[in-house]
XYZ file of C-alpha atoms in Angstrom:
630
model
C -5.408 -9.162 8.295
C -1.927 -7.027 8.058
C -1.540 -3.293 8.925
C 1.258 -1.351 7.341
C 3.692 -1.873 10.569
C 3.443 -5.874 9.816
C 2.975 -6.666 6.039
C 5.595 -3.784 5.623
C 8.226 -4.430 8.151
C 7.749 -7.855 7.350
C 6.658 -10.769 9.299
C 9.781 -13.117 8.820
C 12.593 -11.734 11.048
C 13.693 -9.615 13.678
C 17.421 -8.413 13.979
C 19.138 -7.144 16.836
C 20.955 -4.512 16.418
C 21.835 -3.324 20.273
C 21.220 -4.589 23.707
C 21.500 -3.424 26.884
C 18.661 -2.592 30.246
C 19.589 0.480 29.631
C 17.232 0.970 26.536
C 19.652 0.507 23.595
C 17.716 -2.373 22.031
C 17.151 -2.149 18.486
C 15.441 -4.595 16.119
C 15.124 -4.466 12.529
C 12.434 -5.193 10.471
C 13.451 -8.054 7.677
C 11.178 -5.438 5.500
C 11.522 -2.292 3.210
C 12.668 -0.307 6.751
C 16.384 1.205 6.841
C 16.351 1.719 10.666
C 16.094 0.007 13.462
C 13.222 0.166 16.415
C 12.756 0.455 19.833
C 9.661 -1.087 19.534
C 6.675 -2.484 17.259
C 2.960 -1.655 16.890
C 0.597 -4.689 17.058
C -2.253 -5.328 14.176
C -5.148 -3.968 15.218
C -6.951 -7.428 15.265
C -4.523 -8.553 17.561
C -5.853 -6.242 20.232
C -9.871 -6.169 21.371
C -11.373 -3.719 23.698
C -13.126 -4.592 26.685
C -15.769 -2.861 28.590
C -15.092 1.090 29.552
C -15.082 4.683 27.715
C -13.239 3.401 24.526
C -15.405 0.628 23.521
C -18.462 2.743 24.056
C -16.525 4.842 21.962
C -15.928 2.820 19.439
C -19.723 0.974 19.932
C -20.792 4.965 19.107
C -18.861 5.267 16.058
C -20.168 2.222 14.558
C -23.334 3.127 14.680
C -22.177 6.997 12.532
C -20.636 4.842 10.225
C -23.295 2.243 9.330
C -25.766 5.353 9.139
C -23.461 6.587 5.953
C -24.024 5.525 2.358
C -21.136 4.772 -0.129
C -23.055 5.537 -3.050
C -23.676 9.503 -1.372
C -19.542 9.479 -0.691
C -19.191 8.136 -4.189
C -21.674 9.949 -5.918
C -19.705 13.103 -7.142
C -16.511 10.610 -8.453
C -18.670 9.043 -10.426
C -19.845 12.232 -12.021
C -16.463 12.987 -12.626
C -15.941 9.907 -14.776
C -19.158 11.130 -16.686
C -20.757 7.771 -14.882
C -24.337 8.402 -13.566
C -24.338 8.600 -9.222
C -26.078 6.304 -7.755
C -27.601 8.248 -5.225
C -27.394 12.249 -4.454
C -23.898 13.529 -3.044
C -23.623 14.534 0.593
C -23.533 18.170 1.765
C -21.142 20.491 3.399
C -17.210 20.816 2.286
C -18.440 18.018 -0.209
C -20.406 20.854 -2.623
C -17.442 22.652 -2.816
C -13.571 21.614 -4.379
C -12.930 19.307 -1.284
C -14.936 17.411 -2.449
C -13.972 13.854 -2.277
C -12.013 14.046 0.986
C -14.915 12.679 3.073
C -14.684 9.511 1.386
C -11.140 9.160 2.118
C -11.985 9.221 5.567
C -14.970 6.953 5.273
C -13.109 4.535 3.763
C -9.868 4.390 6.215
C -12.406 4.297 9.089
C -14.448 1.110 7.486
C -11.195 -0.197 6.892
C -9.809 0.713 10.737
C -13.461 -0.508 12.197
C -13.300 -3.844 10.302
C -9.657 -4.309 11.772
C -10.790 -3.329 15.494
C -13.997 -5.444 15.486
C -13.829 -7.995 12.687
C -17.307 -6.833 12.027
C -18.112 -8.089 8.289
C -20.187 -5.345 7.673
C -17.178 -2.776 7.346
C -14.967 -5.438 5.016
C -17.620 -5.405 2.617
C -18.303 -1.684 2.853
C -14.533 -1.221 2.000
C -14.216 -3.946 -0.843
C -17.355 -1.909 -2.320
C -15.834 1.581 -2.656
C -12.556 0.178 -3.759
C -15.003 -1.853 -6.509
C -16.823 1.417 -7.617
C -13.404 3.620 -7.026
C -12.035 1.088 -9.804
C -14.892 1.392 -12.308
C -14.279 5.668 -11.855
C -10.691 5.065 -12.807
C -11.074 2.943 -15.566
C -13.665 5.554 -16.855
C -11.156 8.504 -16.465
C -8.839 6.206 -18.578
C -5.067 7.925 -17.069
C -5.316 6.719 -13.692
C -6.997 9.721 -12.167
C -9.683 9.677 -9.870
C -11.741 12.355 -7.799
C -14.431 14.093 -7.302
C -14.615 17.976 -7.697
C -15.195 19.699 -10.600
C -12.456 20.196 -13.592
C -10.236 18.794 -11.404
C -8.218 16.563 -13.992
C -8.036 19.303 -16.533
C -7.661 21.891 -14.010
C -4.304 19.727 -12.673
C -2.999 18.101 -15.769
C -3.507 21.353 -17.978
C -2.978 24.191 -16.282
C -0.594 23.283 -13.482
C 1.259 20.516 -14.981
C 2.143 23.057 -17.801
C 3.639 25.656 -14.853
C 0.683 27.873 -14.645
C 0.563 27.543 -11.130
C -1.616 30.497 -8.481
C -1.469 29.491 -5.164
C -2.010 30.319 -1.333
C -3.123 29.088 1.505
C -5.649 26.629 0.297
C -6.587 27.566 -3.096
C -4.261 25.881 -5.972
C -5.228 27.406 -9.449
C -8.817 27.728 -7.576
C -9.320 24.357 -6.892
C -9.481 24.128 -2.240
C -6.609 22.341 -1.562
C -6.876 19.283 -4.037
C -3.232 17.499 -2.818
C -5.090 17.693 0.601
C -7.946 15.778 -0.973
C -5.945 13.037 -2.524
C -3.401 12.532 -0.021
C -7.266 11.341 1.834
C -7.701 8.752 -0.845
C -4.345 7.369 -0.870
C -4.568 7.175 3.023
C -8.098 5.246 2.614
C -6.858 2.690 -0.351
C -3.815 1.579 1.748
C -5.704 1.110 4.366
C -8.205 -0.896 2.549
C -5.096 -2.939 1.013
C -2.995 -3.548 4.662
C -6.235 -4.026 7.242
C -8.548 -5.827 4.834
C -5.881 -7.246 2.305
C -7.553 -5.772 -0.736
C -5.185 -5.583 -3.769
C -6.826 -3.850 -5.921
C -7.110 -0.829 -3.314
C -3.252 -1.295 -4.183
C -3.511 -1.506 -8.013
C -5.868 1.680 -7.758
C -3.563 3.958 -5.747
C -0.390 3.227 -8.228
C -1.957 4.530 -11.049
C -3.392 6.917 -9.432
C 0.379 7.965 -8.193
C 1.414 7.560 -11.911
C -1.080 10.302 -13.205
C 0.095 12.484 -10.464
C 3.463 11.777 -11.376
C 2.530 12.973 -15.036
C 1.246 16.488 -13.392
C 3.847 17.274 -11.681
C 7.050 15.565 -12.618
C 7.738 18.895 -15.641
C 7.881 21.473 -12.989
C 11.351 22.888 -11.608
C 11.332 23.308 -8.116
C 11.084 27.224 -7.875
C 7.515 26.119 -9.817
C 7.188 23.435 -7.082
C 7.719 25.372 -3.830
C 5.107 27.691 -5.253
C 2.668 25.121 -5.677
C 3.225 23.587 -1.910
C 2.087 27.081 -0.649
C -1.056 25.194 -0.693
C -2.221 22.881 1.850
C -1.418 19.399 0.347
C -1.776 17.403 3.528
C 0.485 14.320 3.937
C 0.762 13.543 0.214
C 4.437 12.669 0.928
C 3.779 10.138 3.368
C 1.165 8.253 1.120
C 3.756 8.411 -1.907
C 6.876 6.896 0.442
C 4.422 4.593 1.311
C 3.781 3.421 -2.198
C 7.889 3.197 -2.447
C 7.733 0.820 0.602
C 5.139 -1.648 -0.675
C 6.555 -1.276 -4.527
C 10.647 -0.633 -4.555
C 10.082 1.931 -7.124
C 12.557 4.624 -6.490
C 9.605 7.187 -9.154
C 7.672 7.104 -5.833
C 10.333 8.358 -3.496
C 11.416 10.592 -5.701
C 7.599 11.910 -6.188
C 7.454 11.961 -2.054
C 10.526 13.996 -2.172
C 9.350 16.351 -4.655
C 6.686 16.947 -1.969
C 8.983 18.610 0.513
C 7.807 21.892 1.393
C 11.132 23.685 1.706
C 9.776 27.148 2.946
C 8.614 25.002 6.493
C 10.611 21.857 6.605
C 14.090 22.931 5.609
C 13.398 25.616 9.105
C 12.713 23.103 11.182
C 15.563 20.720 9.879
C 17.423 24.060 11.139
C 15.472 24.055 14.967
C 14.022 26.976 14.243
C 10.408 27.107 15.156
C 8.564 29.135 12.104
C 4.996 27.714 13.539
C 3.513 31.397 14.970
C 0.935 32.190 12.472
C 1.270 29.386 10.527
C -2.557 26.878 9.907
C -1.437 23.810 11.563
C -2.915 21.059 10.131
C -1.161 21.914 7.115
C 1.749 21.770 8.744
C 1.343 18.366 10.917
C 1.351 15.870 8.051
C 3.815 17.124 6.449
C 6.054 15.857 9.427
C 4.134 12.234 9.512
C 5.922 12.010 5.809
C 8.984 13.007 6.875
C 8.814 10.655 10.217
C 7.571 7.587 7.561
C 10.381 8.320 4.837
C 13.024 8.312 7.957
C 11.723 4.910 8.680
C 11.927 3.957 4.966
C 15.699 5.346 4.047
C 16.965 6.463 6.984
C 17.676 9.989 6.214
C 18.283 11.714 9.682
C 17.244 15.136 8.551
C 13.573 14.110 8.351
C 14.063 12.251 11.352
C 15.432 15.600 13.047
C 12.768 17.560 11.564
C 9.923 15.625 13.570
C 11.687 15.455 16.584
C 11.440 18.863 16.401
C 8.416 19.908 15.209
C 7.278 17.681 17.991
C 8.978 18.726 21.031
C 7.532 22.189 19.751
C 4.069 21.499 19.639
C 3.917 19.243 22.832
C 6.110 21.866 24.811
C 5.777 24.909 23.456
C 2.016 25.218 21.841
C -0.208 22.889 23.145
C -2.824 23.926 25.933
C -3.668 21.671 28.503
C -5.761 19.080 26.198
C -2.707 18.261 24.372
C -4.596 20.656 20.831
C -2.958 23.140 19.951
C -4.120 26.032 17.506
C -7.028 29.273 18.002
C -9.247 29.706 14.770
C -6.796 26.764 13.628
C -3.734 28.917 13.584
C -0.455 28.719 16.124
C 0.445 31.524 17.661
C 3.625 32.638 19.630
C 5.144 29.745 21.830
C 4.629 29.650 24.879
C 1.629 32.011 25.095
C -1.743 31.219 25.822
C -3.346 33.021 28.106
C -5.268 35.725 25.587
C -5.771 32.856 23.153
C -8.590 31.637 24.744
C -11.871 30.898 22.562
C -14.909 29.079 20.903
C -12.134 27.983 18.168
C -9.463 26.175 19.834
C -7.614 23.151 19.762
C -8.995 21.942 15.755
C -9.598 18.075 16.400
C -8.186 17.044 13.333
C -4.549 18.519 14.730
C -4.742 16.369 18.067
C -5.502 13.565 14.947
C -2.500 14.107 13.050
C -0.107 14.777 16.340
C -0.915 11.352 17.456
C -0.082 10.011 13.983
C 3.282 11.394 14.553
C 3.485 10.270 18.131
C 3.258 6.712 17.070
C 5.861 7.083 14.941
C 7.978 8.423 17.773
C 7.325 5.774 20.145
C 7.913 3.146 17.986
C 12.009 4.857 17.241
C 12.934 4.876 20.687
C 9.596 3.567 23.202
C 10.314 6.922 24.678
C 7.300 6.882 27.749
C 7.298 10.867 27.403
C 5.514 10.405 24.049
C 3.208 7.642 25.398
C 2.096 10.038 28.057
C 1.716 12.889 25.887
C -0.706 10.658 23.502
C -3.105 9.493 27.292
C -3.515 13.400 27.600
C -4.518 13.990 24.102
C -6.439 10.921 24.096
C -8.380 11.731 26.859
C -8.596 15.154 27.464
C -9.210 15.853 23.408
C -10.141 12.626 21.437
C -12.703 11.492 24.036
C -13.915 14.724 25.148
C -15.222 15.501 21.227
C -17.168 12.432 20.947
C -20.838 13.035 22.362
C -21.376 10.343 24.754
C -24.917 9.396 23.797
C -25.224 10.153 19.351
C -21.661 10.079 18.719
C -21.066 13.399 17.042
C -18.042 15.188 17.072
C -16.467 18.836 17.418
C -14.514 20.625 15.160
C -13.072 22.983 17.253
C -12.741 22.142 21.195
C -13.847 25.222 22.898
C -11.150 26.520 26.015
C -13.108 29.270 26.064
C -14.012 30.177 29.779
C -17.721 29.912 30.049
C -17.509 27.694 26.915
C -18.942 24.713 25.668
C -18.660 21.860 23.418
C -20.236 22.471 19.817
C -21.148 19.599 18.082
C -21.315 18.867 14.274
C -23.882 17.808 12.072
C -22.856 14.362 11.213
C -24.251 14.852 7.284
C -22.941 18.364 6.957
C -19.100 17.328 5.922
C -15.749 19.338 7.420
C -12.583 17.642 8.171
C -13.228 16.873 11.494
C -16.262 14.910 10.814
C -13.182 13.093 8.350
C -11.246 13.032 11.363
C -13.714 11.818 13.851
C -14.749 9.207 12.026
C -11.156 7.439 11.944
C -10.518 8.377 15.593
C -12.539 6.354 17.538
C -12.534 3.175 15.290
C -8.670 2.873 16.344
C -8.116 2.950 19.814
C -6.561 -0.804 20.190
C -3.868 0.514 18.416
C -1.727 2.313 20.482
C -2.213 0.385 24.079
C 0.864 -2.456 23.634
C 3.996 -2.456 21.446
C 6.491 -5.082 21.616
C 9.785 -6.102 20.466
C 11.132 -9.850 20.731
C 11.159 -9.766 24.542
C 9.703 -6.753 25.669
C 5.756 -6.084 25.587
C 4.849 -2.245 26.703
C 2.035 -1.510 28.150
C 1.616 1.776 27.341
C -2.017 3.265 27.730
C -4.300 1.646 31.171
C -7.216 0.899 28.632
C -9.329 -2.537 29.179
C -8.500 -4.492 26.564
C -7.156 -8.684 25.282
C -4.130 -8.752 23.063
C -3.403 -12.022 21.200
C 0.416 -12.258 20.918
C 0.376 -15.285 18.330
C 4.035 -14.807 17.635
C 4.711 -15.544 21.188
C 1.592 -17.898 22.122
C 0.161 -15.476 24.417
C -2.852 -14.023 25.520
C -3.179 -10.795 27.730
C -5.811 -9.480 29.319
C -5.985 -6.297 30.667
C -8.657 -5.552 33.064
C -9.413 -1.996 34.534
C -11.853 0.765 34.979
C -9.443 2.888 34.525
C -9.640 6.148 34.845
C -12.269 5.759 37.268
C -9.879 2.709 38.689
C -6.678 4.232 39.823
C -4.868 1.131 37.727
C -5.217 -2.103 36.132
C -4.723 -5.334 36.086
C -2.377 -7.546 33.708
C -3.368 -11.286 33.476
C -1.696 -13.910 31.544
C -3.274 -17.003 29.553
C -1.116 -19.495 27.806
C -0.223 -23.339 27.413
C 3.963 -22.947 27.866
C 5.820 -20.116 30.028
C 7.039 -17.343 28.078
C 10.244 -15.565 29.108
C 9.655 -12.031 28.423
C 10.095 -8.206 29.850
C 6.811 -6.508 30.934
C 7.278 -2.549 30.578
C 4.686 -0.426 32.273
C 4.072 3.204 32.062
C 4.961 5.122 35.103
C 2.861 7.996 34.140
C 4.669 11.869 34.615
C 1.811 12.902 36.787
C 2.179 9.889 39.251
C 3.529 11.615 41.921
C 2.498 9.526 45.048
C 4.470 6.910 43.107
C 3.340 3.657 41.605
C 2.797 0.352 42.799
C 3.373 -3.188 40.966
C 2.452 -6.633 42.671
C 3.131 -9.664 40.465
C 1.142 -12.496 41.768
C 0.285 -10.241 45.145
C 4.084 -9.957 45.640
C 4.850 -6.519 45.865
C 8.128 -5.383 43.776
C 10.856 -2.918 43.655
C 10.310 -0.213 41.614
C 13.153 1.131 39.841
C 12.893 4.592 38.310
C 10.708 7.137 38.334
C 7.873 9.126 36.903
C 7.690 9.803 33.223
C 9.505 6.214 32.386
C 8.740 2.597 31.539
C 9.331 0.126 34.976
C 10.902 -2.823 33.741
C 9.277 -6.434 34.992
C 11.303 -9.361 33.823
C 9.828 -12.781 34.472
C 9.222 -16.333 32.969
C 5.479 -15.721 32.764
C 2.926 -18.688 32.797
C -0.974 -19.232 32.743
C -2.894 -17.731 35.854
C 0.126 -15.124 36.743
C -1.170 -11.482 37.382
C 0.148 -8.157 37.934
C -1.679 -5.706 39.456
C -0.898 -1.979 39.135
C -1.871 0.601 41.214
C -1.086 4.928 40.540
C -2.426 7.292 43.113
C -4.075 9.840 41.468
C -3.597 13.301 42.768
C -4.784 16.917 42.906
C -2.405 19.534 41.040
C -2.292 22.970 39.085
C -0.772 23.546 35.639
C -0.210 27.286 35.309
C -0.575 28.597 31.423
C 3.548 29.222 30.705
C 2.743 33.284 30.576
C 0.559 33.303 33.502
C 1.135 31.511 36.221
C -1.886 32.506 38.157
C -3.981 31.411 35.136
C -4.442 27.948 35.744
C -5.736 24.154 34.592
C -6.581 21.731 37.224
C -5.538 18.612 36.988
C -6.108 14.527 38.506
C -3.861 11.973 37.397
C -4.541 11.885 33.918
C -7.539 14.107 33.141
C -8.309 17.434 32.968
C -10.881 18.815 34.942
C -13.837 20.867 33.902
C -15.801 23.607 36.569
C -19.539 23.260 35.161
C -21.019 26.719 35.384
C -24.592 25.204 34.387
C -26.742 24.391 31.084
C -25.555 25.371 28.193
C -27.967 27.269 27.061
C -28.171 29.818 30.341
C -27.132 33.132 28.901
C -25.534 34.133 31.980
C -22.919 31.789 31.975
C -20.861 33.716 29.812
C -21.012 36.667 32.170
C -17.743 37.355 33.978
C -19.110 37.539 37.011
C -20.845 33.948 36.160
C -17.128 31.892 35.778
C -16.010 31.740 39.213
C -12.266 32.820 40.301
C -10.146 31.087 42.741
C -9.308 32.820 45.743
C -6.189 31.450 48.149
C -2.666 31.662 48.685
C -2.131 27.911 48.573
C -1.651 26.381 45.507
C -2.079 22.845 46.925
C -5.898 22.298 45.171
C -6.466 19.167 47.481
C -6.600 21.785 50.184
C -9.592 23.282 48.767
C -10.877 20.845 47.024
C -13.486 17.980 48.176
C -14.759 15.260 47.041
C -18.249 13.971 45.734
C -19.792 10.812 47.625
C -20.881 8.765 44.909
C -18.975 10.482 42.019
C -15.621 9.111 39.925
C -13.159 11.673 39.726
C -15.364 14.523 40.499
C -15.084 17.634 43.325
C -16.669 20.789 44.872
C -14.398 23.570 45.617
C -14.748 24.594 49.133
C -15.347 28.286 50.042
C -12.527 29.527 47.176
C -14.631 30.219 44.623
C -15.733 34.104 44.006
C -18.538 34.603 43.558
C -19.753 30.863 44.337
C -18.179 27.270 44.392
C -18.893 24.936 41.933
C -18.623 21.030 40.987
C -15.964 20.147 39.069
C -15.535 16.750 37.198
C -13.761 14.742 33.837
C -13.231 17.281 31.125
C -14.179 14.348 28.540
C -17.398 13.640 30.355
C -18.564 17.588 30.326
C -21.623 17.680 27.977
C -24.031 20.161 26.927
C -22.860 22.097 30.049
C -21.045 25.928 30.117
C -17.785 24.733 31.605
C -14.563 26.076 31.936
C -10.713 24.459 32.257
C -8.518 27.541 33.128
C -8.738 29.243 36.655
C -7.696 32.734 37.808
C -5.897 32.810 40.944
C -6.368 35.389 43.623
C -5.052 36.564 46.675
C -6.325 38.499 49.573
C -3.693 40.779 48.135
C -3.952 40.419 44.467
């Protein structure tokens, strides 16, 4: 099996382009890539999870996904294609003109599960809808496929010709039906890197050519009118097609993509995200961040440095989401934008997309600890922990709580969802020809064939302040170990390699460098103090998130269903003049990272514990702070 960052960067050679301790390391990729990289990602069958929260996870999501049918995904295409469905469609966004994007995401997750498990059940559901997805095409006879109504003519007709309405997410009154596609082409590549099916491949070329026959007439005044729609990250899929192909139609098509009206201000540093829906903006950036990869053109690089240092810094809450009623508002202010609908799941989805592009430029460890806080405090905590549904929207709201979806009633998050717990062995190591990073504490093996090696990483982490690196091999292996010294470790961290305590250069917020001839047997054990601390909302610094280690704590005001728990006088407020929360703040015999204020809560104390373990419970994550005076 071969993900995209292996069959195309190539598997043959690796160039080095800089090197120094200092960081400068570069390696190229002997494939289609123009730049060079700080770092790689592994295959996702390189990597399996071990006991803890992500393989239940996972073990959750398999379940959701073996419940589906491909015939009820499929049902509408083959409608389309004047074919008769096999079985009735599914409901929800899939009666309307989305339809079709729910089998996208079905099919990248089958094609993601199959990679993180090897379980044959999710190869075969893949080579399946690629089958029927070949018969629809071949029945729509011009390389078009999809699934809501007059779509083809509606396209090829009316806007191909230039008669082109469009807003927000209605193009010529079809919802968003780039958006849709761009969730095809993401599920056929996956289906052709993970599970090395070509004719996933074959399929999303000519579907790419009939696209190309839409839209390749229109000027670009007639083009920038038609990207006022949400289109998702259409661009990305069509560079990616260039990568795997050579053909320069396919960059070009990608390029014609390029929403000028939000990219070309960005390109410029000038944040134009207050008002703006942002998961139509987030994708467009994981294009831009691929087609930097792919022809190292600096200005898309630029552009998602930016876009993401303003999203992580400037409009993210304390989850790592971002968004109220799925819109950005002002930077840097939260504190009135608190509600049932914030933080849309399938943005935290997308801004770890672009993360891991990121990391892999420059193995910066500020990205790798932006993507634990999102993972945890967002991914996890919208996964129920017993059925496996998801949320849409992650409620801040104080006296909130977690709303979960009906898994057969279709948005995007359920699209979302699906793919985001079916991938979690992809983002924990990275590697270049002698470094391997261990970037997220997750328990986990990781079969390094290309160097002979097998690591095991053993933790409860986070209910183990740590982990544990072990090493199984027949010859040593001279290589660099780089672990994450997480921002929030500030009691410091500390490494022992075979129970020898080491030196540990740096500081928070950085990688710690462990060079060493590494044999069979040899272990490193890694210990990070969690502790206590506030993070005030940027306009209100009395308004506040607590905080340990990693994860976001949750207050929780009581069952969910207790109408007083929205009452003001319900949601406790803090009262103190220290903002030291370990002095108020004590612990629960028996209980993993969970507390009990002490005798600073108005108008009662309560228990507070893991934000992603808060279920069915009235909770909230922000704080008011009080004085005597105040």
């Amino acid at each position: 099996m071969t993900t995209r960052f292996s069959k195309a960067f190539g598997i043959t050679l690796l160039i080095l382009v800089g090197c120094s301790c200092g960081g400068d390391r570069k390696i190229r990729t002997g494939g289609p890539e123009e730049v060079g990289f700080r770092a790689l990602p592994f295959d996702l069958s390189d990597v399996r999870l071990l006991d803890g929260p992500f393989l239940h996870a996972t073990e959750l999501n398999k379940k959701v996904l073996l419940n589906y049918e491909p015939d009820r995904f499929l049902a509408k295409f083959r409608l389309e294609a004047g074919l008769e469905p096999k079985a009735e469609h599914y409901h929800g966004w899939e009666d309307q003109t989305l339809a079709g994007h729910s089998l996208g995401h079905y099919l990248s997750a089958c094609a993601l599960m199959y990679g993180s498990t090897a379980d044959e059940r999710f190869l075969e559901r893949v080579n399946y809808i690629v089958d029927e997805l070949a018969l629809v095409q071949e029945a729509d006879g011009n390389g078009y496929i999809g699934a809501f109504p007059e779509g083809k003519r509606i396209l090829g007709e009316e806007v191909g010709s230039g008669d082109i309405r469009s807003q927000g997410f209605s193009l010529n009154g079809l919802w968003s039906p780039f958006y849709t596609q761009h969730k095809i082409y993401a599920g056929l590549l996956y289906a052709y890197y993970i599970c090395g099916n070509e004719k996933a491949l074959d399929i999303s070329l000519g579907f790419a050519d009939w696209l190309e026959t839409v839209v390749s007439g229109l000027n670009d005044s007639l083009v920038q009118v038609m990207l006022h729609c949400e289109h998702g990250g259409i661009n990305e899929s069509l560079v990616e097609l260039y990568a795997i192909s050579g053909k320069e139609k396919y960059l070009s098509l990608s390029r014609l993509f390029h929403h000028r009206a939000i990219l070309d201000s960005l390109a410029a540093e000038i944040d134009v995200l207050p008002g703006k829906h942002g998961n139509t903006q987030i994708p467009k950036l994981i294009g831009l961040a691929r087609r930097y990869e792919l022809t190292g053109d600096k200005t898309d690089r630029k552009s998602a440095e930016f876009f993401w240092d303003r999203v992580v810094h400037h409009h993210s809450y304390v989850t790592g989401g971002h968004g109220n009623h799925e819109y950005f508002g002002p930077p840097d202010k939260f504190s009135k934008r608190l509600g049932d609908e914030t933080t849309e799941t399938c943005n935290v989805y997308n801004m770890l997309k672009l993360s891991r592009h990121l990391f892999l430029w420059e193995a910066n460890a500020e990205v790798a600890d932006y993507y634990e806080r999102a993972m945890f405090n967002h991914i996890l905590s919208s996964q129920h922990p017993v059925d496996g549904r998801v949320i849409y929207n992650l409620s801040l709201e104080i006296g909130g709580r977690k709303e979960y979806q009906d898994p057969y009633w279709f948005t995007c998050c359920i699209g979302t969802g699906m793919e985001n717990h079916a991938k979690y062995g992809w983002n924990v190591y990275y590697h270049n020809d002698r470094e391997l990073f261990i970037c997220q504490f997750i328990s986990s093996e990781l079969d390094w064939a290309g160097k002979g090696v097998k690591i095991r990483q053993l933790t409860n982490y986070p209910d183990q302040q740590g982990t544990t690196i072990e090493f199984e091999h027949t010859e040593p292996v001279q290589m660099d170990i780089m672990i994450r010294y997480p921002y929030w470790a500030e009691n410091g961290i500390e490494i022992l390699v075979n129970g020898n305590k080491k030196k540990v250069k740096g500081k928070a917020g950085s990688f710690v460098r462990i060079p060493g001839e590494w044999r069979s047997g040899d272990m490193i054990e890694v210990n990070i103090p969690f502790s206590l601390r506030l993070e005030s909302m940027p306009d209100d610094p009395n308004r506040v998130a607590i905080m340990y280690g990693p994860l976001l704590l949750a207050g929780d005001l009581g069952p969910e269903d207790d109408p007083a728990a929205k009452d003001s006088l319900y949601v406790p407020v803090i009262l103190t003049e220290n903002r030291d929360p370990s002095a108020w703040m004590g612990t629960v015999e028996g209980e993993y990272n969970t507390f009990l204020l002490m005798q600073v809560g108005r108008p009662r104390d309560v228990m507070l514990k893991p934000f992603y373990r808060t279920h069915e419970r009235r909770y909230t994550v922000y704080w008011d702070l009080f004085d005597e005076e105040n």
